[in-house]
Short mmCIF file of C-alpha atoms in Angstrom, two decimals:
data_model
loop_
_atom_site.label_atom_id
_atom_site.label_comp_id
_atom_site.label_asym_id
_atom_site.label_seq_id
_atom_site.Cartn_x
_atom_site.Cartn_y
_atom_site.Cartn_z
CA MET G 1 0.00 0.00 0.00
CA ASN G 2 2.53 2.52 1.06
CA SER G 3 -0.53 3.72 2.34
CA ARG G 4 -2.97 5.92 1.14
CA ASN G 5 -1.37 8.35 -1.23
CA THR G 6 1.40 6.10 -0.27
CA SER G 7 4.93 7.26 -0.62
CA TRP G 8 3.73 10.19 -2.65
CA ARG G 9 6.97 12.10 -3.08
CA HIS G 10 6.90 15.80 -3.77
CA ARG G 11 8.42 16.73 -7.08
CA LEU G 12 11.78 18.49 -7.02
CA THR G 13 13.12 20.52 -9.91
CA TRP G 14 16.42 19.93 -11.61
CA THR G 15 17.41 23.48 -10.72
CA LEU G 16 17.74 22.72 -7.00
CA PRO G 17 21.45 21.76 -7.08
CA MET G 18 22.24 24.71 -9.38
CA VAL G 19 20.50 27.13 -7.04
CA ALA G 20 22.71 25.88 -4.24
CA VAL G 21 25.82 26.36 -6.38
CA LEU G 22 24.85 29.87 -7.44
CA ALA G 23 24.05 30.84 -3.87
CA GLY G 24 27.55 29.82 -2.87
CA CYS G 25 29.04 32.12 -5.51
CA THR G 26 27.49 35.35 -4.26
CA GLY G 27 29.71 37.99 -2.78
CA GLY G 28 27.89 38.46 0.52
CA GLU G 29 26.16 36.36 3.12
CA PRO G 30 22.38 36.81 2.81
CA ASP G 31 20.32 36.83 5.96
CA LYS G 32 19.55 33.27 6.86
CA PRO G 33 15.88 32.58 7.56
CA LYS G 34 15.05 31.51 11.08
CA THR G 35 14.15 27.87 11.44
CA HIS G 36 12.71 25.49 13.99
CA ALA G 37 12.53 21.73 14.34
CA LEU G 38 9.56 20.20 12.51
CA ALA G 39 8.63 18.51 15.81
CA THR G 40 10.14 17.92 19.22
CA TYR G 41 10.07 15.00 21.65
CA SER G 42 9.16 15.68 25.26
CA SER G 43 10.31 13.07 27.77
CA ALA G 44 7.42 11.65 29.80
CA THR G 45 6.80 8.96 32.39
CA TRP G 46 4.81 5.79 31.85
CA GLU G 47 2.37 7.08 34.42
CA ALA G 48 1.66 10.09 32.19
CA LEU G 49 0.18 7.89 29.46
CA PRO G 50 -3.61 7.64 29.31
CA ALA G 51 -4.87 4.21 30.33
CA VAL G 52 -5.66 1.59 27.69
CA SER G 53 -7.67 -1.60 27.94
CA ASP G 54 -5.91 -4.95 28.12
CA ALA G 55 -7.47 -5.94 24.81
CA ASP G 56 -6.17 -2.82 23.03
CA LEU G 57 -2.74 -3.27 24.58
CA VAL G 58 -2.47 -6.87 23.35
CA ALA G 59 -3.77 -5.99 19.88
CA GLY G 60 -1.52 -2.96 19.48
CA PHE G 61 1.56 -4.85 20.63
CA GLY G 62 0.72 -7.70 18.27
CA SER G 63 0.42 -5.28 15.36
CA TRP G 64 3.80 -3.73 16.15
CA ARG G 65 5.49 -7.11 16.63
CA SER G 66 4.18 -8.34 13.27
CA ALA G 67 6.64 -5.98 11.57
CA CYS G 68 9.64 -7.29 13.48
CA THR G 69 10.42 -9.64 10.60
CA ARG G 70 11.31 -6.48 8.65
CA LEU G 71 13.11 -4.79 11.54
CA LYS G 72 15.40 -7.57 12.81
CA ALA G 73 18.45 -5.87 11.26
CA ASP G 74 17.31 -2.33 12.09
CA PRO G 75 19.93 -0.54 14.23
CA VAL G 76 17.27 1.01 16.48
CA TRP G 77 14.61 -1.70 16.70
CA GLY G 78 16.53 -4.89 15.97
CA SER G 79 17.44 -5.90 19.53
CA THR G 80 14.05 -4.83 20.93
CA CYS G 81 12.28 -6.89 18.28
CA ALA G 82 14.44 -9.90 19.10
CA ALA G 83 13.52 -9.63 22.78
CA ALA G 84 9.83 -9.14 21.93
CA ALA G 85 9.61 -12.45 20.11
CA SER G 86 9.37 -14.43 23.33
CA VAL G 87 6.92 -12.14 25.18
CA PRO G 88 3.60 -13.93 25.91
CA GLN G 89 0.50 -12.24 24.50
CA THR G 90 -0.87 -11.22 27.88
CA ALA G 91 -1.40 -7.66 29.04
CA SER G 92 0.72 -8.01 32.19
CA GLU G 93 3.70 -9.49 30.33
CA ILE G 94 3.46 -6.87 27.59
CA ARG G 95 3.30 -3.99 30.08
CA GLY G 96 6.36 -5.31 31.86
CA PHE G 97 8.28 -5.70 28.61
CA LEU G 98 7.42 -2.22 27.37
CA LYS G 99 8.38 -0.51 30.63
CA GLN G 100 11.64 -2.42 30.80
CA ASN G 101 12.72 -1.77 27.23
CA LEU G 102 11.15 1.49 26.07
CA ASP G 103 11.08 5.14 27.12
CA VAL G 104 8.14 7.49 26.54
CA TYR G 105 8.30 10.72 24.54
CA GLY G 106 5.39 13.02 23.78
CA LEU G 107 5.29 14.58 20.33
CA ARG G 108 5.09 18.35 20.30
CA ALA G 109 4.44 20.91 17.59
CA ALA G 110 6.79 23.85 17.16
CA ASN G 111 4.88 25.88 19.74
CA ASP G 112 5.09 22.99 22.26
CA ASN G 113 1.45 22.13 21.57
CA PRO G 114 0.78 18.40 22.13
CA ASP G 115 -2.41 18.40 20.05
CA GLY G 116 -2.43 17.30 16.44
CA LEU G 117 -4.60 15.83 13.69
CA ILE G 118 -5.65 12.19 13.54
CA THR G 119 -7.38 11.01 10.38
CA GLY G 120 -8.25 7.59 8.95
CA TYR G 121 -7.84 5.52 5.81
CA TYR G 122 -8.99 2.13 4.59
CA GLU G 123 -8.88 -0.43 1.78
CA PRO G 124 -11.81 0.24 -0.55
CA VAL G 125 -13.63 -2.36 -2.62
CA TYR G 126 -14.94 -1.10 -5.97
CA PRO G 127 -16.74 -2.88 -8.83
CA GLY G 128 -14.68 -3.41 -11.96
CA SER G 129 -13.42 -5.70 -14.67
CA LEU G 130 -10.20 -7.16 -16.07
CA THR G 131 -11.34 -6.10 -19.54
CA GLN G 132 -12.87 -2.86 -20.77
CA THR G 133 -16.66 -2.90 -21.04
CA ASP G 134 -19.38 -0.33 -21.67
CA VAL G 135 -19.77 0.03 -17.88
CA ALA G 136 -16.19 -0.55 -16.71
CA ASN G 137 -14.25 1.92 -18.84
CA ILE G 138 -12.03 3.82 -16.36
CA PRO G 139 -8.46 2.46 -16.64
CA VAL G 140 -6.34 1.68 -13.60
CA TYR G 141 -2.85 2.17 -14.96
CA GLY G 142 0.33 0.36 -14.07
CA VAL G 143 3.72 2.11 -14.12
CA PRO G 144 4.26 3.91 -17.46
CA GLU G 145 6.87 2.46 -19.78
CA ASP G 146 8.32 5.89 -20.55
CA MET G 147 8.60 7.26 -17.01
CA ILE G 148 12.17 7.86 -15.81
CA ILE G 149 12.88 7.75 -12.06
CA VAL G 150 16.03 9.36 -10.63
CA SER G 151 17.07 8.79 -7.01
CA LEU G 152 18.57 12.13 -6.05
CA ASP G 153 20.31 10.83 -2.92
CA SER G 154 22.72 8.85 -5.12
CA ILE G 155 24.38 12.22 -5.80
CA TYR G 156 23.09 14.37 -2.94
CA PRO G 157 22.92 12.32 0.32
CA GLU G 158 21.04 15.17 2.01
CA LEU G 159 18.13 14.42 -0.34
CA LYS G 160 17.68 10.91 1.02
CA GLY G 161 14.43 9.37 -0.18
CA LYS G 162 13.80 12.10 -2.77
CA ARG G 163 13.12 11.03 -6.33
CA LEU G 164 12.64 12.86 -9.58
CA ARG G 165 10.16 11.50 -12.12
CA GLY G 166 9.91 12.56 -15.73
CA ARG G 167 10.03 11.68 -19.40
CA LEU G 168 12.91 12.06 -21.82
CA GLU G 169 12.34 14.43 -24.72
CA GLY G 170 15.51 14.14 -26.74
CA ARG G 171 18.24 14.50 -24.13
CA VAL G 172 16.13 16.60 -21.75
CA LEU G 173 14.21 15.15 -18.82
CA LYS G 174 10.84 16.90 -18.62
CA PRO G 175 8.28 16.59 -15.79
CA TYR G 176 5.91 13.70 -16.32
CA ASP G 177 2.29 14.41 -17.27
CA ASP G 178 0.00 15.68 -14.55
CA ALA G 179 -3.27 13.96 -13.68
CA ALA G 180 -5.43 16.11 -15.96
CA THR G 181 -3.25 15.27 -18.96
CA ILE G 182 -3.23 11.57 -18.14
CA GLU G 183 -7.01 11.57 -17.73
CA THR G 184 -7.47 13.30 -21.08
CA LYS G 185 -4.78 11.74 -23.26
CA GLY G 186 -4.03 8.48 -21.50
CA VAL G 187 -0.55 7.15 -20.87
CA LYS G 188 1.80 4.52 -22.29
CA ALA G 189 1.26 1.99 -19.51
CA PRO G 190 -0.33 -1.42 -18.91
CA VAL G 191 -3.91 -1.39 -17.65
CA VAL G 192 -4.23 -3.40 -14.43
CA ALA G 193 -8.04 -3.30 -14.40
CA TRP G 194 -11.05 -1.17 -15.32
CA LEU G 195 -13.36 0.67 -12.92
CA THR G 196 -16.91 1.95 -13.40
CA ASP G 197 -16.58 5.41 -11.80
CA PRO G 198 -13.82 8.06 -12.08
CA MET G 199 -14.37 9.06 -8.46
CA ASN G 200 -13.62 5.48 -7.38
CA LEU G 201 -10.25 5.78 -9.12
CA GLN G 202 -9.52 9.04 -7.32
CA PHE G 203 -10.39 7.57 -3.92
CA LEU G 204 -8.35 4.48 -4.76
CA GLN G 205 -5.37 6.73 -5.46
CA ILE G 206 -5.91 8.58 -2.20
CA GLN G 207 -6.08 5.38 -0.16
CA GLY G 208 -3.11 3.87 -1.99
CA SER G 209 -4.49 0.35 -2.38
CA GLY G 210 -7.76 -1.49 -2.69
CA ARG G 211 -9.72 -4.37 -4.12
CA ILE G 212 -11.67 -4.60 -7.35
CA GLN G 213 -14.79 -6.75 -7.19
CA LEU G 214 -15.08 -8.79 -10.38
CA ASP G 215 -18.31 -10.34 -11.70
CA SER G 216 -16.80 -13.78 -11.08
CA GLY G 217 -16.79 -13.11 -7.33
CA ARG G 218 -13.03 -12.70 -7.18
CA GLN G 219 -11.58 -9.63 -5.50
CA LEU G 220 -8.52 -8.38 -7.36
CA ARG G 221 -6.03 -6.78 -4.99
CA ILE G 222 -4.08 -3.81 -6.27
CA ALA G 223 -1.49 -1.66 -4.53
CA TYR G 224 0.57 1.47 -5.03
CA ALA G 225 3.42 0.99 -7.51
CA ASP G 226 4.57 4.55 -8.24
CA GLN G 227 3.45 8.13 -8.78
CA ASN G 228 3.85 10.75 -11.50
CA GLY G 229 6.04 13.10 -9.45
CA HIS G 230 3.52 15.91 -9.06
CA PRO G 231 2.50 17.10 -5.57
CA TYR G 232 -0.68 15.79 -4.00
CA ARG G 233 -3.39 18.44 -3.58
CA PRO G 234 -6.57 17.42 -1.76
CA ILE G 235 -9.67 17.62 -3.94
CA GLY G 236 -11.61 18.59 -0.83
CA ARG G 237 -9.51 21.73 -0.58
CA TRP G 238 -10.46 22.66 -4.14
CA LEU G 239 -14.15 22.28 -3.27
CA VAL G 240 -13.65 24.63 -0.33
CA GLU G 241 -11.80 27.16 -2.51
CA GLN G 242 -14.65 27.01 -5.02
CA GLY G 243 -17.17 27.69 -2.27
CA GLU G 244 -18.83 24.33 -2.84
CA LEU G 245 -18.15 22.95 0.67
CA LYS G 246 -17.20 24.40 4.03
CA LYS G 247 -13.83 23.28 5.37
CA GLU G 248 -15.37 21.61 8.42
CA ASP G 249 -17.78 19.65 6.20
CA VAL G 250 -15.19 18.03 3.95
CA THR G 251 -15.46 14.24 4.17
CA MET G 252 -15.22 11.51 1.58
CA GLY G 253 -19.01 11.17 1.70
CA ALA G 254 -19.51 14.89 1.11
CA ILE G 255 -17.13 14.83 -1.84
CA SER G 256 -18.94 11.81 -3.32
CA ASN G 257 -22.31 13.51 -2.94
CA TRP G 258 -21.02 16.65 -4.65
CA ALA G 259 -19.65 14.60 -7.55
CA LYS G 260 -23.00 12.82 -8.01
CA ALA G 261 -24.79 16.16 -8.08
CA ASN G 262 -22.23 17.74 -10.45
CA PRO G 263 -21.10 15.04 -12.91
CA ALA G 264 -20.12 17.57 -15.57
CA ARG G 265 -17.58 19.14 -13.20
CA ILE G 266 -15.88 15.90 -12.16
CA PRO G 267 -12.98 16.38 -14.64
CA GLU G 268 -12.41 19.86 -13.21
CA LEU G 269 -12.44 18.45 -9.68
CA LEU G 270 -10.02 15.62 -10.47
CA GLY G 271 -7.74 17.94 -12.44
CA SER G 272 -7.24 20.09 -9.34
CA ASN G 273 -5.02 17.32 -7.94
CA PRO G 274 -2.02 16.98 -10.31
CA SER G 275 -0.75 13.84 -8.57
CA TYR G 276 -1.51 10.50 -10.21
CA VAL G 277 -0.85 7.07 -8.72
CA PHE G 278 0.03 3.96 -10.70
CA PHE G 279 -0.81 0.49 -9.40
CA THR G 280 0.35 -3.10 -9.45
CA GLN G 281 -1.57 -6.31 -8.88
CA ASN G 282 -0.96 -8.19 -5.64
CA PRO G 283 -1.62 -11.87 -4.95
CA ASP G 284 -5.14 -12.72 -3.78
CA SER G 285 -5.24 -12.76 0.01
CA ASN G 286 -7.50 -12.06 2.97
CA GLU G 287 -4.75 -10.33 4.95
CA GLY G 288 -4.59 -6.57 5.28
CA PRO G 289 -2.92 -4.47 2.58
CA ARG G 290 0.81 -4.03 2.92
CA GLY G 291 2.14 -0.69 4.06
CA SER G 292 5.50 0.96 3.58
CA LEU G 293 7.18 -1.65 5.78
CA ASN G 294 5.83 -4.36 3.45
CA VAL G 295 3.89 -6.10 6.21
CA PRO G 296 0.09 -6.52 6.32
CA LEU G 297 -1.63 -3.65 8.11
CA THR G 298 -3.80 -4.44 11.13
CA ALA G 299 -7.24 -2.80 11.17
CA GLY G 300 -7.43 -0.27 14.00
CA TYR G 301 -3.82 -0.77 15.10
CA SER G 302 -1.63 0.28 12.15
CA ALA G 303 -1.01 3.89 11.25
CA ALA G 304 0.53 5.97 8.49
CA VAL G 305 2.93 8.65 9.74
CA ASP G 306 5.32 11.32 8.56
CA ARG G 307 8.61 9.43 8.64
CA LYS G 308 10.51 12.72 9.06
CA VAL G 309 9.00 12.84 12.55
CA ILE G 310 8.20 9.21 13.38
CA PRO G 311 10.46 6.47 11.99
CA LEU G 312 8.69 3.50 10.45
CA GLY G 313 8.49 0.58 12.84
CA SER G 314 7.93 2.76 15.89
CA LEU G 315 5.38 1.88 18.55
CA LEU G 316 3.03 4.78 19.31
CA TRP G 317 0.54 5.53 22.07
CA LEU G 318 -2.45 7.26 20.51
CA SER G 319 -5.10 9.26 22.36
CA THR G 320 -7.96 10.65 20.29
CA THR G 321 -11.67 10.11 19.63
CA LYS G 322 -13.76 8.34 17.02
CA PRO G 323 -16.03 10.44 14.78
CA ASP G 324 -18.92 9.75 17.18
CA GLY G 325 -16.94 11.33 20.01
CA SER G 326 -16.13 8.13 21.92
CA ALA G 327 -12.60 7.80 23.28
CA LEU G 328 -9.95 5.96 21.28
CA VAL G 329 -6.80 5.28 23.30
CA ARG G 330 -4.46 2.48 22.23
CA PRO G 331 -0.96 1.58 21.10
CA VAL G 332 -0.58 1.55 17.32
CA ALA G 333 2.27 0.60 14.99
CA ALA G 334 3.82 3.11 12.58
CA GLN G 335 3.85 0.91 9.49
CA ASP G 336 2.88 3.16 6.61
CA THR G 337 3.37 6.60 5.04
CA GLY G 338 1.34 8.94 2.86
CA GLY G 339 1.82 12.13 0.89
CA ALA G 340 -0.95 13.88 2.82
CA ILE G 341 0.39 12.67 6.17
CA ALA G 342 2.85 15.40 6.97
CA GLY G 343 3.50 17.59 9.95
CA GLU G 344 4.23 17.59 13.59
CA VAL G 345 1.65 15.63 15.60
CA ARG G 346 0.05 13.65 12.80
CA ALA G 347 -1.19 10.10 12.17
CA ASP G 348 -3.58 8.33 9.81
CA LEU G 349 -5.22 5.27 11.36
CA PHE G 350 -5.94 2.27 9.16
CA TRP G 351 -9.52 1.07 9.69
CA GLY G 352 -9.66 -2.07 7.55
CA THR G 353 -11.44 -3.13 4.35
CA GLY G 354 -14.85 -2.34 2.91
CA GLU G 355 -17.75 0.03 3.38
CA ALA G 356 -17.93 0.14 7.19
CA ALA G 357 -14.20 0.86 7.44
CA GLY G 358 -14.60 3.48 4.74
CA GLN G 359 -17.31 5.26 6.71
CA LEU G 360 -15.06 5.48 9.77
CA ALA G 361 -12.05 6.54 7.75
CA GLY G 362 -13.96 9.12 5.72
CA ASP G 363 -15.46 10.80 8.77
CA MET G 364 -12.36 10.77 10.96
CA LYS G 365 -10.74 14.18 11.37
CA GLN G 366 -10.06 14.33 15.08
CA GLN G 367 -7.80 16.17 17.49
CA GLY G 368 -5.40 13.86 19.28
CA GLN G 369 -2.09 13.36 21.01
CA ILE G 370 0.73 10.94 20.23
CA TRP G 371 3.46 9.50 22.39
CA MET G 372 6.38 7.63 20.85
CA LEU G 373 7.75 4.60 22.69
CA TRP G 374 11.46 4.48 21.94
CA PRO G 375 14.15 1.89 22.81
CA LYS G 376 16.09 2.79 25.94
CA GLY G 377 19.54 4.15 25.18
CA ALA G 378 18.84 4.73 21.47
CA ALA G 379 19.45 8.21 20.07
CA LEU G 380 16.25 10.05 19.24
CA PRO G 381 15.47 10.66 15.55
CA GLN G 382 17.01 13.70 13.89
CA VAL G 383 14.06 15.86 12.93
CA PRO G 384 14.62 18.28 10.02
CA GLN G 385 14.52 22.04 10.46
CA VAL G 386 11.82 24.05 8.72
CA ALA G 387 11.57 27.78 8.13
CA ASP G 388 9.61 29.88 10.60
CA ALA G 389 6.38 31.37 9.32
CA LYS G 390 6.89 34.88 7.99
CA LYS G 391 5.27 37.62 9.98
CA ASN G 392 3.42 40.36 8.19
CA PRO G 393 5.10 43.74 8.58
#
C-alpha cells in the first residue's frame, strides 16, 4: 500500500542543485531565515500515558510485533524486536516488557502544543473488470513504460528518499504528465483493471491500495506501484476554494455527494489534484494491505505517519476520539506513510477493508495526542529544520 497516497513524493526541480551552487558564488552572506525543528520530543513517564484496555494493549503490541520480521536488522529496533519475540501475548507481560525496554516521549508541535490531527484511511472495494466494457471503462494504470525515475540521494545524500520522475524528450528530462493530462490523453502503460466510476479511481489513489470486485466473485487486490512526481493536492480543498463545501464539512461522503450532483464538473475536480498514482496487482489474500514496511496492516492498530517525525516501525501511544466522540486510546504501529500525512503531531489510522471501514475513515478528522515509545539508550530521531512562518510587517 505505502498507504494511502502512499509514498507520494513531492516533485523536485532539476534546478535545485544549481540554485545551491549559485548561492555559494554570491559575494555576501544573505540573511539566513530563522528555522525550527519540525517537531520535538518531550520526555514523559509511563504514568503520564492515558490508560488503555488490556485488549487494546495486546492488539496494538501484536500489530507492532508483526513488523519485526522487517526490523530484525534495524539498528534502532533490531534488539528490541528480538527480545519481543518471546513475550507472551498477555497484558501483564506486555506492560512489563514495554516498561523495561522502552522510554516514553510526547510529540510536540513547534509551539510545544501536544495536540495534532488524527485522520483515517482504509482499503476500498470497488466494482470493476479485467477487460474494458461499456460500464467498466475507467483504466487503472500500471507504471508507465516511458517514465524515468532518478534517485537524487545517489548524488546528494542530504536528499535521502527524494526522487525525480519525468520523461525524456531528446536529451532533456521533462516533468511527467499531470493527472489532468493523463485523464485526457491516456498514458503509455499497462492497464491493471477497469473501474466503473472516475471518483472510485480518485479515492483508490488517495487510499493507496484497494480491491476490485469482479463479476466472477473474485476480488482483485491492487497496490501502489509509483506516482507521476507531481505534488498531492486534496480535492476537498479545491471544493472549499470554489465555495462548494465548508472546510469543516469536507469528508469523503460529502465529496462523493457533490460529484454525483455535479457530474459535468468531475474532470475539473479531479484535475485540481495533479498527482496521479500507478498500481500493481498483488496476490489474492484475505490479509490486510501491505504498508511501507511491506507487512500486512492491522485494522485499527496500524497507522501511516510522517517518517521525518516518526520512523517506520515505531510503537506509538495514541489518544484521540472516534467520529462519534467516543474515546480511542491504544498503542498503534507506525507501518505506513502517505503524501498527505505530513507535519508535527500527525497520524492516519488504518480502519480495515470495505464500506464500514470506509465510513469510519472518511469521517475521521479528530484532534489527538501521540506518544512515541522508543528503545532505551537509542538516540532520538534527527528531525529536520523548517523555516519559521513569515510575519506580516
